[in-house]
Short mmCIF file of C-alpha atoms in Angstrom, two decimals:
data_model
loop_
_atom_site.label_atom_id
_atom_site.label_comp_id
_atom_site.label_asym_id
_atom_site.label_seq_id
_atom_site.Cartn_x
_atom_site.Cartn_y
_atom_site.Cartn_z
CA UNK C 1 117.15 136.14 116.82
CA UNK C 2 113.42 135.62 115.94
CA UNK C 3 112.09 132.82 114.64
CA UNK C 4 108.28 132.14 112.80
CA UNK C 5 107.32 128.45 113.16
CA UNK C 6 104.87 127.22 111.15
CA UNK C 7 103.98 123.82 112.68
CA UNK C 8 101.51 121.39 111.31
CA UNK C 9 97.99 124.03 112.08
CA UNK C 10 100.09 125.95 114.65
CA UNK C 11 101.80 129.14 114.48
CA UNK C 12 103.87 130.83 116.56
CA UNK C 13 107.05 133.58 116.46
CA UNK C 14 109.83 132.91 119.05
CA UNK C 15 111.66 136.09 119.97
CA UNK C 16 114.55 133.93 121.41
CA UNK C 17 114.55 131.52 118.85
CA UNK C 18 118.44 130.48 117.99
CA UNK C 19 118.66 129.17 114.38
CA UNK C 20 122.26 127.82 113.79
CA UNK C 21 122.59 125.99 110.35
CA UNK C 22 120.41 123.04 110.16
CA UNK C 23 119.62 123.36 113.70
CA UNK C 24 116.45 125.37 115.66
CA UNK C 25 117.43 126.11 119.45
CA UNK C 26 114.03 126.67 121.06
CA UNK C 27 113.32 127.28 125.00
CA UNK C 28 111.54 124.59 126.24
CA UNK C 29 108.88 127.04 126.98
CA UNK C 30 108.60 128.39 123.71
CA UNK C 31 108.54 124.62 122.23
CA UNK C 32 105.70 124.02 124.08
CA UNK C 33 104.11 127.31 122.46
CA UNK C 34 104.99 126.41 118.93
CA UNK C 35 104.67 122.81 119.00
CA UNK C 36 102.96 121.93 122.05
CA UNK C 37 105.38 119.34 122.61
CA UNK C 38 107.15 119.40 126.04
CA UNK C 39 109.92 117.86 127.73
CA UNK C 40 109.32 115.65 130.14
CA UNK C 41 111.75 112.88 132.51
CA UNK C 42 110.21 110.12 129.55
CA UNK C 43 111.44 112.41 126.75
CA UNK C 44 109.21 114.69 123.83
CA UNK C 45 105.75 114.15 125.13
CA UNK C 46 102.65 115.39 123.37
CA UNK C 47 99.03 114.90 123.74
CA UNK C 48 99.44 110.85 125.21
CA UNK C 49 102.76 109.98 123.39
CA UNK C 50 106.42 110.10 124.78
CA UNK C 51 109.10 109.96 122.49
CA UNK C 52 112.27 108.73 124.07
CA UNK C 53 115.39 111.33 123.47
CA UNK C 54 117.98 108.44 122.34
CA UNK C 55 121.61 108.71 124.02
CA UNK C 56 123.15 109.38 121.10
CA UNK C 57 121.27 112.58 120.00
CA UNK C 58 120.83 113.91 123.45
CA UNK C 59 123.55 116.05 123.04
CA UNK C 60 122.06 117.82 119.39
CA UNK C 61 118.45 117.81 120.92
CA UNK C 62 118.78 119.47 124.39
CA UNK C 63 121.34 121.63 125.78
CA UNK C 64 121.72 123.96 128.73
CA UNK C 65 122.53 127.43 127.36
CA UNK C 66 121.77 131.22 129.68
CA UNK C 67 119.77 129.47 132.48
CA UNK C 68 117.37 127.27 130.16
CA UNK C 69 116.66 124.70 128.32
CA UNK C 70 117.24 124.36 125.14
CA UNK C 71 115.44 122.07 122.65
CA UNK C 72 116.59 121.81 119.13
CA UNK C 73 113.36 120.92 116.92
CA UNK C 74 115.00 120.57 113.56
CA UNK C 75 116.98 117.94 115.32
CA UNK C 76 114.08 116.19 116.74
CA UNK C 77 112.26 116.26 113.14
CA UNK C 78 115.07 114.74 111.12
CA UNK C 79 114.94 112.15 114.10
CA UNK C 80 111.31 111.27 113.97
CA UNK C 81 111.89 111.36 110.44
CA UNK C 82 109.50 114.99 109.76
CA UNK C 83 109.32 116.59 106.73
CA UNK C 84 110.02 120.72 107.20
CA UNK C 85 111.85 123.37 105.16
CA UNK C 86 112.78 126.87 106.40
CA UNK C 87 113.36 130.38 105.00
CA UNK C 88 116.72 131.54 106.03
CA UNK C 89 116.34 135.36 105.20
CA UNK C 90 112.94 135.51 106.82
CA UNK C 91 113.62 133.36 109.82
CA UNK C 92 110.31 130.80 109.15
CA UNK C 93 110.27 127.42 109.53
CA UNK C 94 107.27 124.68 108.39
CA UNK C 95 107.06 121.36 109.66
CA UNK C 96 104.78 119.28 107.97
CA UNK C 97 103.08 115.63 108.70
CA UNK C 98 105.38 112.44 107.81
CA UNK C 99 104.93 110.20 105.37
CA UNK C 100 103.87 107.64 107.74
CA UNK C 101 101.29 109.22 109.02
CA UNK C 102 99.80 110.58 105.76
CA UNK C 103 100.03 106.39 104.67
CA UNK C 104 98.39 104.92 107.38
CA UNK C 105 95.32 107.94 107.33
CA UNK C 106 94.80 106.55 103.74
CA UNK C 107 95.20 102.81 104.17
CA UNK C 108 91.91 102.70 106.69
CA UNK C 109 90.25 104.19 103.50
CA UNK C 110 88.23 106.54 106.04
CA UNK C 111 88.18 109.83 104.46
CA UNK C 112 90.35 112.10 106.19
CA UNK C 113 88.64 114.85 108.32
CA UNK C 114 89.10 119.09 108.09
CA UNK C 115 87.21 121.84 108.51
CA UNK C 116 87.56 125.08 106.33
CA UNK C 117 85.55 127.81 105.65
CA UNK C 118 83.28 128.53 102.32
CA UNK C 119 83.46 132.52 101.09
CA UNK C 120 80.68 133.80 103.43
CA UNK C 121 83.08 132.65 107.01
CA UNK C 122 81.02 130.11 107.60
CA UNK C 123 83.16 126.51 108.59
CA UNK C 124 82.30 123.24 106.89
CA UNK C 125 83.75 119.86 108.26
CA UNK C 126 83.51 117.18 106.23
CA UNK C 127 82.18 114.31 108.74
CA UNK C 128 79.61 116.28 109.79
CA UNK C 129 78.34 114.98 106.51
CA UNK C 130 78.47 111.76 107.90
CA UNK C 131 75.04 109.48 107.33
CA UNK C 132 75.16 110.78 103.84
CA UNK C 133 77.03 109.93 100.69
CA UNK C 134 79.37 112.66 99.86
CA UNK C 135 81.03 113.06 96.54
CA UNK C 136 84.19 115.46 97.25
CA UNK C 137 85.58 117.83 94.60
CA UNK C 138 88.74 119.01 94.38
CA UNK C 139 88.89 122.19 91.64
CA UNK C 140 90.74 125.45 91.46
CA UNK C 141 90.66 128.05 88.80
CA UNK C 142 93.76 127.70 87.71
CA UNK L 1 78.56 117.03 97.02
CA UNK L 2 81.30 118.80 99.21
CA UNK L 3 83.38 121.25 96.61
CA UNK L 4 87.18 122.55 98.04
CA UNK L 5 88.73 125.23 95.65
CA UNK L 6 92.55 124.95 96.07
CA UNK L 7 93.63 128.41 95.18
CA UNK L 8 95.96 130.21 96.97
CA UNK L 9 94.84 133.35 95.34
CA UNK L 10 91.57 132.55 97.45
CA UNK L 11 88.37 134.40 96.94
CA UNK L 12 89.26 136.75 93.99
CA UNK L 13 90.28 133.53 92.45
CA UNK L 14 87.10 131.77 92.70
CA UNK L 15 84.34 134.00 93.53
CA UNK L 16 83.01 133.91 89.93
CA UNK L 17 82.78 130.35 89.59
CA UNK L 18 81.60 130.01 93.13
CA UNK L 19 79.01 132.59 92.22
CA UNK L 20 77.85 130.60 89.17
CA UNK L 21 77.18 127.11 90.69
CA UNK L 22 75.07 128.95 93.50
CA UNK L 23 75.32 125.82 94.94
CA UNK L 24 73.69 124.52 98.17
CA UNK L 25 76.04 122.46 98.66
CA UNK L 26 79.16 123.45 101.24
CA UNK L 27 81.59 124.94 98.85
CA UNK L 28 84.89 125.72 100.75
CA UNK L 29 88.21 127.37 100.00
CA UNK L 30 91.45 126.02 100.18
CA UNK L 31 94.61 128.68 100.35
CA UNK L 32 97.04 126.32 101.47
CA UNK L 33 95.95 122.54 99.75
CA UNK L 34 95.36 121.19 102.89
CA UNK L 35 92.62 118.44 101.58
CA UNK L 36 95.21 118.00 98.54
CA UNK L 37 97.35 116.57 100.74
CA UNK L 38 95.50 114.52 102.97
CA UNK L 39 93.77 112.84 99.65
CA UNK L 40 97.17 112.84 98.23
CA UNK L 41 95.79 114.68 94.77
CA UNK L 42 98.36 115.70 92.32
CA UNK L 43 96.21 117.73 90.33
CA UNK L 44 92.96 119.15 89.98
CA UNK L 45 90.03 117.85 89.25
CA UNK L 46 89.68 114.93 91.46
CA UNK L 47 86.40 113.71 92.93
CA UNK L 48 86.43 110.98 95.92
CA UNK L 49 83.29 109.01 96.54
CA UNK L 50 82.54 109.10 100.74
CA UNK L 51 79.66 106.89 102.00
CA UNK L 52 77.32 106.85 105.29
CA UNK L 53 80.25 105.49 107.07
CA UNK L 54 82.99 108.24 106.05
CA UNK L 55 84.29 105.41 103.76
CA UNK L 56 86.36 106.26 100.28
CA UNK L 57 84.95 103.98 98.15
CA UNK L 58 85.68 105.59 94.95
CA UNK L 59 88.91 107.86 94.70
CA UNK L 60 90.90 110.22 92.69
CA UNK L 61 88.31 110.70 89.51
CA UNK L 62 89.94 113.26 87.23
CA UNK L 63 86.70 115.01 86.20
CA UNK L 64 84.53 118.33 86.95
CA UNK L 65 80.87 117.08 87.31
CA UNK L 66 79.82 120.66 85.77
CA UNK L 67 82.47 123.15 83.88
CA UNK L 68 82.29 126.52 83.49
CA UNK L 69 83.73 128.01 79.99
CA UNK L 70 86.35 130.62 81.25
CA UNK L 71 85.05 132.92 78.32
CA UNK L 72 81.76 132.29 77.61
CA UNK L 73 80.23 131.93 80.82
CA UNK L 74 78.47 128.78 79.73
CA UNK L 75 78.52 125.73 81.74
CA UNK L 76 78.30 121.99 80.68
CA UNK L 77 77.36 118.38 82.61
CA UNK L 78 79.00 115.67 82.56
CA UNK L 79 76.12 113.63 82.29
CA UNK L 80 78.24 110.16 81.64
CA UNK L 81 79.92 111.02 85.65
CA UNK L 82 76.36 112.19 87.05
CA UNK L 83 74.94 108.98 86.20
CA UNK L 84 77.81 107.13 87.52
CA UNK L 85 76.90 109.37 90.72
CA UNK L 86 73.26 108.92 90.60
CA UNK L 87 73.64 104.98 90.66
CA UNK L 88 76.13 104.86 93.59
CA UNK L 89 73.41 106.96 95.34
CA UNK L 90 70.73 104.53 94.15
CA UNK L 91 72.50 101.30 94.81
CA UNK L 92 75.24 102.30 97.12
CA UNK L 93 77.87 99.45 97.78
CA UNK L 94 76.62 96.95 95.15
CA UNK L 95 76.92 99.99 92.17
CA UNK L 96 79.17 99.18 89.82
CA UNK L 97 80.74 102.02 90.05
CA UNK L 98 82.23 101.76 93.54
CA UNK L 99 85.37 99.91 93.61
CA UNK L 100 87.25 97.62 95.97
CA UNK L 101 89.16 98.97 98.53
CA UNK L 102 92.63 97.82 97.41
CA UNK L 103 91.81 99.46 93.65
CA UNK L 104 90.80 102.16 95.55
CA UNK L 105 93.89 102.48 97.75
CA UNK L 106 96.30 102.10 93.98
CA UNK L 107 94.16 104.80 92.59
CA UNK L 108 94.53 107.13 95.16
CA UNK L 109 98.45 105.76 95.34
CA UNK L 110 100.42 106.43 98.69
CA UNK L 111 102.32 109.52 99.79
CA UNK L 112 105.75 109.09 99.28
CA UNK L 113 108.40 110.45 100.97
CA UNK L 114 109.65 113.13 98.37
CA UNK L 115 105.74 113.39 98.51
CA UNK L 116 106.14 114.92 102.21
CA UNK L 117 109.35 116.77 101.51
CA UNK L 118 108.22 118.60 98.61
CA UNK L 119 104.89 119.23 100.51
CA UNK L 120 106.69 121.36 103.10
CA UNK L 121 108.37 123.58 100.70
CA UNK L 122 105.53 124.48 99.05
CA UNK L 123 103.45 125.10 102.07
CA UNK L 124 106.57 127.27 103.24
CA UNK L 125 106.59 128.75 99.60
CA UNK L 126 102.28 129.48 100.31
CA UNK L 127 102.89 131.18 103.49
CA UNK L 128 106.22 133.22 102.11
CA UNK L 129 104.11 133.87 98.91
CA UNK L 130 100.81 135.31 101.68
CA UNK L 131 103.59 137.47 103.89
CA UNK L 132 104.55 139.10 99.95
CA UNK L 133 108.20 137.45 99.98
CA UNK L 134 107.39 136.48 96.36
CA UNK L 135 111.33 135.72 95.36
CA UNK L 136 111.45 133.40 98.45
CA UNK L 137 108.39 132.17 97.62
CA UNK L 138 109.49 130.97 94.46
CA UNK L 139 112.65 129.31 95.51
CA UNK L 140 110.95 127.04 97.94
CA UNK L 141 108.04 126.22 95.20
CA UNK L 142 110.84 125.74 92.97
CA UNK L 143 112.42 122.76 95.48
CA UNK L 144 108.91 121.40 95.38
CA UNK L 145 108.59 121.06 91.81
CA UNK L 146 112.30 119.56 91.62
CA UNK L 147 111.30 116.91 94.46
CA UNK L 148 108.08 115.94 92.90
CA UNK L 149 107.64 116.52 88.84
CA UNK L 150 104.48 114.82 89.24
CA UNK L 151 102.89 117.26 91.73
CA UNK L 152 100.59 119.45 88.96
CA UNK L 153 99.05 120.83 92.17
CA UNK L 154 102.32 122.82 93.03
CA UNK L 155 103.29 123.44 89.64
CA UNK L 156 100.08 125.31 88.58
CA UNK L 157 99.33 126.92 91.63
CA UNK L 158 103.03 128.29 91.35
CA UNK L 159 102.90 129.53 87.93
CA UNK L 160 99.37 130.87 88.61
CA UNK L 161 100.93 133.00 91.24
CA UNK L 162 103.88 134.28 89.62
CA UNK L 163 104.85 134.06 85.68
CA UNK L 164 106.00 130.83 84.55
CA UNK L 165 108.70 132.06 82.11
CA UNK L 166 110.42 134.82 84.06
CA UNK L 167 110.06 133.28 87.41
CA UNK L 168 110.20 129.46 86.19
CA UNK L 169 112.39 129.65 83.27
CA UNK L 170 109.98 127.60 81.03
CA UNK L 171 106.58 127.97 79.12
CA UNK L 172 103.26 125.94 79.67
CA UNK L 173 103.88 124.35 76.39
CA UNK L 174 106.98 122.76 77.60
CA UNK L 175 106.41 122.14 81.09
CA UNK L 176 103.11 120.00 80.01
CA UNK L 177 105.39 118.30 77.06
CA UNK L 178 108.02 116.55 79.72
CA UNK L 179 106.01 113.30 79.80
CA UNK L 180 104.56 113.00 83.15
CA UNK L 181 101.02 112.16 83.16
CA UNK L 182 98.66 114.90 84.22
CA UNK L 183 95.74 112.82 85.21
CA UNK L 184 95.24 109.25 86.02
CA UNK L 185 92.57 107.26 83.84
CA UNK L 186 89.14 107.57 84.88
CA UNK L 187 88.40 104.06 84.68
CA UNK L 188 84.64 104.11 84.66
CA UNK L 189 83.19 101.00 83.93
CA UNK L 190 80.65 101.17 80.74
CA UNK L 191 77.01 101.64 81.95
CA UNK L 192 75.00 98.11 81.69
CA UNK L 193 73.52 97.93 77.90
CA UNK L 194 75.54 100.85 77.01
#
């Protein structure tokens, strides 16, 4: 069964994908596709973090299923304590940032950084304003 | 200035007001509220103040700076806000218009973790609503609104996509009469001799 994971900017489709209720059994290959986190001897490692799989959820985070290993992320989210909501008829998945993280961006007070694009493709990021004042405006037409 | 439009609708949406500022400013669109998020908005308009340093030192004013009228075309200043503006840029930190970080941090108020939650239905609900799985879109806007009443973001940008009564069971009238504030106050201090 297929899966579309929508995670954080990322998105992939996992043809192998095994939904099963509340959980999402993804090769460890196509986790690191998806998610770019991979498993590693110290646990879920991504960029220069390693998050320990704890004894008592090793069994509903990893399994060993057809040859491979299998990595089940909704597991892994409710651990780390990750927001994400899935479409059951269409197969997608979104995980979004945590609470946490969102917090402590906004305590520093420093503005929090994207890039988009304006109407004629070309991309704007905001601290490339920086040196300037900015005043930022949030509207819609609605 | 740095203008995001947060329309999922995207450039049919805004093209016409885009087109009327002819701004030379950067003026950006925003399908999926990304900035909405990471300011924690709950509604539109809301204008942060950023200085030199990529410091928020004014956040979460509930006011356009110019408005267009929908049917007349016409536009109108808000000359009260550009002079708030005008002094920050004149007297930067000591303006009296620039407030201290831990006002700032209440008046931009901290994500909660509903907050979150509801976030990733309606971001699911965005992307459902952009692959044209409009019933499935609305059942995962719908858990957003139920998580967080407060969001106006996800409520408007919902109804705007769909049609409030058939698809939302309720009316504009009543959605806006259940008591949860749309804006916070603006809080702008009274200009000196004013």
């Amino acid at each position: 069964m297929a899966a579309t994971i929508l995670y954080g900017d990322l998105s992939a489709t996992s043809a192998t994908a095994r939904p099963e209720g509340d959980a999402l059994w993804l090769t460890t290959g196509d986790l690191v596709t998806a998610t770019r986190w991979e498993i590693k001897p110290e646990g879920v490692c991504r960029d220069d973090m390693c998050i320990p799989v704890p004894e008592d959820r090793a069994a509903s985070m990893l399994r060993e299923q057809d040859g491979a290993t299998w990595f089940n992320l909704a597991e892994f989210a409710r651990y780390i304590g990750q927001p994400y909501a899935h479409d059951e008829a269409q197969g997608t998945w979104y995980f979004g940032a945590g609470p946490g993280e969102r917090r402590s961006a906004l305590e520093s007070l420093q503005a929090p950084d994207f890039e988009l694009q304006d109407l004629e493709g070309r991309s704007h990021r905001l601290s490339a304003h920086r040196g300037k004042k900015v005043a930022l405006a949030l509207w819609a037409s609605w | 200035m740095f203008a995001v439009a947060c329309d999922t609708k995207g450039r049919e949406a805004v093209e016409p007001f885009i087109a009327a500022a002819n701004s030379t400013y950067p003026s950006v669109l925003d399908t999926k509220h990304v900035v909405a998020e990471l300011y924690n908005t709950r509604n539109v308009p809301a204008v942060f103040w950023i200085d030199e340093e990529g410091t928020i030192v004014r956040g979460n004013d509930p006011v356009y700076l110019t408005r267009r009228n929908r049917e007349t075309g016409e536009t109108t200043i808000n000359e009260r806000y550009q002079d708030a503006i005008r002094d920050w840029v004149a007297n930067g930190a000591a303006s009296i218009y620039v407030t201290q970080a831990d006002e700032t941090l209440r008046r931009i108020g901290q994500p909660e973790d509903e907050n979150a939650q509801a976030t990733a239905h309606f971001r699911l609900g965005v992307h459902l609503h952009e692959q044209g799985r409009r019933e499935e879109a609305i059942a995962q806007f719908k858990q957003a609104h139920a998580l967080m009443p407060g969001n106006w973001n996800f409520k408007r940008q919902a109804w705007n996509l769909g049609d409030i009564e058939q698809d939302y069971g309720t009316t504009t009238r009543e959605a806006f009469a259940i008591g949860i504030p749309m804006y916070p106050p603006l809080e702008l201090p009274e200009p000196p001799g004013a």
